[in-house]
């Protein structure tokens, strides 16, 4: 980082920064232990200012890294959600007139949705699926079972009961908001 | 399920027009065409585990043309060649896709007046003839492989 080094050298040359920092430090944070050991004062001040200068030198890089990490995190979240919406749309379009659930579950987009669990944040895919189930009940039971490794649906439950069981499971596990009565 | 508009439906089944079909219900994923033809609007007829599915206990667990036809034959239906709705008869038409002629793709039901179909997870429709859902483009169901009928009692 040549620019940072130049900045740092400028400050070292002027010597003003270390001096101002020392005075500020004394005013704001009196170090009583140090006050007792005045003979070591010079060395400690030099070390402190050097440490501070080094930290300052890396500050922009650390800031950039923080921004980059934040960007990557939000990017990943958006990507999962966008991919989810795309696969759901594709799956619905392709399978809406099919008579076989077995065939629907083997559709590429359905498998892609389940595959998103590898990259989604914890509970993100569950939330998306349960919200989708709430909005437009469909055969998301198998995907939810695979992703959550749970099965809140009783063996004899019909379609509507299965939908309700999963929505309730989502509420009980803090994935969906509870109903306000 | 979202009930799709007539325009969207015509994209899936290009032979349907506003004049030859009408919507008969809202879309639902509760039951499929086979359940609808058997008079069940609560369960999806398919040999899968779970209470939301139903499959007649005495029938082999597959969805081949022969097996599905067997369900109706056991209910008193007999094979016919007449493709029109026939007064005094219930009829079912079993469709297969040309790339998988052993497996049924759709079942349409006639109540003696018109043909009725439950379109997968979509809505029920009434349609003038069987050929409106025949074809190989978009969501069309292939060809009618078998028609069965029984007298209305």
XYZ file of C-alpha atoms in Angstrom:
334
model
C 0.000 0.000 0.000
C 2.333 2.836 -1.180
C -0.158 5.620 -0.522
C -0.533 4.654 3.130
C 3.212 4.447 3.624
C 3.632 7.930 2.208
C 0.931 9.269 4.521
C 2.591 7.606 7.445
C 6.006 8.940 6.555
C 4.584 12.437 6.281
C 3.199 12.172 9.771
C 6.418 10.753 11.132
C 8.379 13.586 9.574
C 6.172 16.239 11.038
C 6.100 14.467 14.380
C 2.981 16.404 15.169
C 0.673 13.464 15.274
C 2.516 11.551 18.001
C 2.784 14.676 20.102
C -0.879 15.573 19.803
C -1.890 12.000 20.543
C 0.279 11.945 23.676
C -1.302 15.107 24.980
C -4.804 13.861 24.255
C -4.083 10.557 25.895
C -2.816 12.293 29.015
C -5.849 14.492 29.249
C -8.466 11.884 28.561
C -6.918 8.710 29.926
C -4.477 9.443 32.753
C -2.277 6.400 33.251
C -1.568 6.421 36.987
C 0.828 3.474 36.865
C 2.852 5.248 34.285
C 2.846 8.465 36.232
C 4.644 6.618 39.008
C 7.320 5.349 36.599
C 8.365 8.536 34.866
C 11.791 7.155 33.940
C 10.180 4.846 31.355
C 7.916 7.563 29.998
C 9.782 8.179 26.764
C 9.840 4.535 25.741
C 6.173 3.921 26.405
C 5.073 7.010 24.537
C 7.168 6.033 21.547
C 5.763 2.499 21.528
C 2.220 3.729 21.876
C 2.537 6.233 19.083
C 4.261 3.700 16.857
C 1.522 1.165 17.534
C -1.123 3.749 16.781
C 0.567 4.789 13.556
C 0.791 1.185 12.405
C -2.870 0.663 13.205
C -3.746 3.815 11.318
C -1.776 2.566 8.359
C -3.979 -0.523 8.089
C -7.240 1.201 8.953
C -8.360 1.929 5.375
C -7.569 -1.662 4.359
C -9.550 -2.987 7.315
C -12.422 -0.699 6.455
C -12.351 -1.969 2.870
C -12.318 -5.548 4.112
C -15.294 -4.881 6.374
C -17.212 -3.318 3.492
C -16.229 -6.210 1.208
C -17.388 -8.790 3.742
C -20.660 -6.945 4.260
C -21.135 -6.690 0.511
C -20.440 -10.384 0.002
C -22.839 -11.306 2.800
C -25.708 -9.192 1.453
C -24.890 -10.338 -2.075
C -25.124 -13.985 -1.036
C -28.419 -13.372 0.730
C -29.884 -11.639 -2.303
C -28.595 -14.326 -4.601
C -30.234 -17.130 -2.603
C -33.522 -15.269 -2.506
C -33.372 -14.371 -6.201
C -32.478 -17.914 -7.189
C -35.260 -19.229 -4.962
C -37.828 -16.958 -6.649
C -36.540 -17.936 -10.071
C -36.662 -21.697 -9.373
C -40.111 -21.457 -7.759
C -41.480 -19.566 -10.761
C -39.937 -22.046 -13.152
C -41.212 -25.057 -11.204
C -44.734 -23.673 -10.984
C -44.857 -22.792 -14.663
C -43.576 -26.177 -15.763
C -45.544 -28.404 -13.383
C -48.839 -26.565 -12.873
C -50.717 -28.917 -15.223
C -48.978 -32.157 -14.291
C -50.942 -34.990 -12.723
C -48.039 -36.619 -10.896
C -46.448 -35.257 -7.724
C -43.629 -37.807 -8.122
C -42.769 -36.214 -11.462
C -43.053 -32.695 -9.983
C -40.603 -33.501 -7.201
C -38.087 -34.816 -9.704
C -38.208 -31.530 -11.661
C -34.823 -29.846 -11.948
C -35.991 -26.605 -10.318
C -37.381 -28.433 -7.282
C -34.030 -30.164 -6.785
C -32.264 -26.816 -7.278
C -34.410 -25.307 -4.506
C -33.394 -28.094 -2.128
C -29.786 -27.586 -3.252
C -29.936 -23.931 -2.130
C -29.816 -25.169 1.468
C -26.042 -25.585 1.004
C -25.512 -21.863 0.433
C -28.446 -20.281 2.291
C -28.050 -18.746 5.738
C -29.465 -20.751 8.643
C -33.266 -20.911 8.443
C -33.316 -18.647 5.368
C -34.546 -21.311 2.962
C -37.036 -22.654 5.507
C -38.466 -19.155 5.874
C -38.712 -18.662 2.116
C -40.423 -22.029 1.629
C -42.853 -21.528 4.491
C -43.745 -18.033 3.269
C -44.333 -19.515 -0.167
C -46.466 -22.250 1.401
C -48.522 -19.607 3.209
C -49.038 -17.552 0.075
C -49.752 -20.398 -2.343
C -50.037 -23.855 -0.770
C -48.219 -26.395 -2.907
C -46.167 -29.574 -2.626
C -43.283 -28.087 -0.618
C -43.635 -30.741 2.100
C -40.891 -32.979 0.771
C -38.431 -30.104 0.297
C -39.122 -28.871 3.833
C -38.699 -32.369 5.226
C -35.327 -32.780 3.527
C -34.058 -29.323 4.508
C -35.275 -29.224 8.116
C -35.052 -32.974 8.863
C -38.361 -32.495 10.649
C -41.823 -33.796 9.847
C -44.616 -32.141 11.800
C -47.288 -33.685 9.538
C -49.281 -36.640 10.847
C -49.475 -39.679 8.574
C -53.192 -39.328 7.912
C -53.177 -35.544 7.426
C -54.741 -34.298 4.203
C -53.328 -31.466 2.107
C -54.789 -28.599 4.152
C -53.801 -30.202 7.462
C -50.265 -30.744 6.159
C -50.015 -27.073 5.144
C -51.300 -25.963 8.569
C -48.881 -28.294 10.385
C -45.883 -26.817 8.572
C -47.023 -23.224 9.108
C -47.470 -23.961 12.805
C -44.041 -25.623 12.912
C -42.588 -22.462 11.367
C -44.209 -20.322 14.052
C -43.154 -22.628 16.877
C -39.556 -22.548 15.672
C -39.457 -18.760 15.297
C -39.158 -18.898 11.509
C -42.555 -17.366 10.811
C -44.154 -14.547 12.769
C -46.891 -15.605 15.161
C -50.439 -14.652 14.341
C -51.764 -11.592 16.144
C -55.119 -12.201 17.753
C -52.793 -22.174 -5.886
C -53.177 -19.213 -8.172
C -56.040 -19.586 -10.654
C -54.533 -18.647 -13.980
C -56.249 -16.399 -16.484
C -57.810 -17.566 -19.711
C -54.910 -16.039 -21.682
C -52.318 -17.914 -19.606
C -54.324 -21.127 -20.001
C -54.380 -20.673 -23.747
C -50.586 -20.428 -23.732
C -50.434 -23.856 -22.072
C -53.184 -25.353 -24.249
C -53.152 -23.467 -27.555
C -56.360 -25.081 -28.879
C -58.466 -23.676 -26.039
C -60.305 -20.473 -26.866
C -62.872 -18.423 -24.967
C -65.591 -20.068 -27.063
C -64.735 -23.726 -26.494
C -64.027 -23.925 -22.788
C -64.978 -22.346 -19.484
C -63.516 -22.365 -16.007
C -65.460 -24.525 -13.544
C -63.517 -24.046 -10.290
C -60.610 -22.274 -8.617
C -57.153 -23.795 -8.812
C -56.185 -26.166 -6.023
C -53.397 -28.659 -5.384
C -55.646 -30.826 -3.192
C -56.730 -33.224 -5.939
C -55.685 -34.182 -9.445
C -57.474 -35.175 -12.639
C -57.686 -38.846 -11.698
C -59.274 -38.030 -8.326
C -61.660 -35.623 -10.073
C -62.717 -38.293 -12.585
C -63.349 -40.665 -9.672
C -65.467 -38.054 -7.871
C -62.955 -37.245 -5.112
C -62.097 -33.583 -4.554
C -60.219 -34.072 -1.283
C -57.209 -36.226 -2.150
C -54.560 -36.455 -4.836
C -54.799 -39.922 -6.407
C -51.275 -41.207 -6.721
C -49.464 -44.193 -5.179
C -47.418 -42.196 -2.644
C -47.256 -42.371 1.150
C -49.112 -39.759 3.230
C -52.686 -38.872 4.038
C -52.900 -36.249 1.300
C -52.602 -39.033 -1.308
C -55.012 -41.819 -2.108
C -54.605 -44.966 -4.143
C -57.198 -47.755 -4.237
C -55.831 -50.490 -1.969
C -56.467 -53.344 -4.400
C -54.747 -51.618 -7.341
C -51.060 -52.015 -8.221
C -49.017 -48.950 -7.127
C -48.179 -47.515 -10.525
C -49.741 -44.982 -12.890
C -49.593 -46.989 -16.103
C -52.383 -46.744 -18.648
C -53.453 -50.315 -17.874
C -53.556 -49.723 -14.117
C -55.522 -46.469 -14.396
C -57.942 -48.047 -16.866
C -58.286 -50.931 -14.397
C -59.513 -48.514 -11.701
C -62.407 -47.457 -13.933
C -63.110 -50.969 -15.252
C -63.415 -52.160 -11.650
C -65.996 -49.374 -11.213
C -68.129 -50.672 -14.088
C -66.734 -48.693 -17.031
C -66.278 -50.424 -20.408
C -64.188 -49.388 -23.389
C -65.753 -47.398 -26.241
C -64.546 -45.583 -29.340
C -67.007 -42.710 -29.194
C -65.125 -39.500 -28.344
C -68.197 -37.328 -27.790
C -70.091 -36.714 -24.591
C -73.034 -39.081 -24.652
C -76.312 -38.480 -22.885
C -77.011 -41.104 -20.207
C -73.366 -42.168 -19.913
C -70.427 -41.197 -17.736
C -67.221 -41.317 -19.749
C -63.562 -41.053 -18.977
C -60.806 -40.408 -21.508
C -57.255 -41.375 -20.574
C -54.461 -39.390 -22.215
C -50.855 -40.492 -22.665
C -47.855 -38.569 -23.906
C -46.214 -39.883 -27.047
C -42.788 -40.104 -25.425
C -44.206 -42.234 -22.570
C -47.245 -44.077 -23.868
C -47.344 -46.498 -20.935
C -48.049 -43.805 -18.323
C -51.235 -41.779 -18.166
C -50.786 -38.038 -18.415
C -54.377 -36.876 -17.909
C -57.935 -38.103 -17.373
C -60.984 -36.179 -18.593
C -64.529 -36.894 -17.408
C -67.829 -36.509 -19.219
C -71.103 -36.279 -17.306
C -73.160 -36.939 -20.457
C -73.318 -33.246 -21.385
C -69.774 -31.947 -21.706
C -66.159 -32.922 -21.010
C -64.597 -31.771 -17.738
C -60.937 -31.736 -16.749
C -58.944 -30.899 -13.668
C -55.735 -29.444 -15.053
C -53.012 -30.739 -12.722
C -52.759 -28.333 -9.754
C -54.792 -25.796 -11.709
C -58.495 -25.246 -12.109
C -61.288 -27.504 -13.387
C -62.515 -26.601 -16.854
C -65.372 -27.664 -19.057
C -64.316 -28.188 -22.666
C -66.235 -28.986 -25.821
C -64.115 -31.885 -27.023
C -61.196 -34.144 -26.135
C -58.894 -32.899 -28.876
C -58.635 -29.453 -27.235
C -56.164 -30.885 -24.721
C -54.447 -33.183 -27.233
C -51.092 -32.282 -28.752
C -47.403 -32.145 -28.020
C -46.808 -28.415 -27.568
C -46.493 -26.623 -24.238
C -48.557 -28.402 -21.537
C -50.783 -30.443 -23.855
C -51.415 -33.992 -22.710
C -50.483 -36.019 -25.787
C -53.208 -38.226 -27.258
C -56.308 -39.952 -25.958
C -55.295 -43.596 -25.623
C -58.510 -45.012 -24.180
C -62.117 -43.979 -23.622
C -64.375 -45.827 -21.196
C -68.033 -45.360 -20.381
C -70.717 -46.562 -18.000
C -74.428 -45.887 -17.862
C -75.574 -43.232 -15.391
C -77.771 -44.924 -12.788
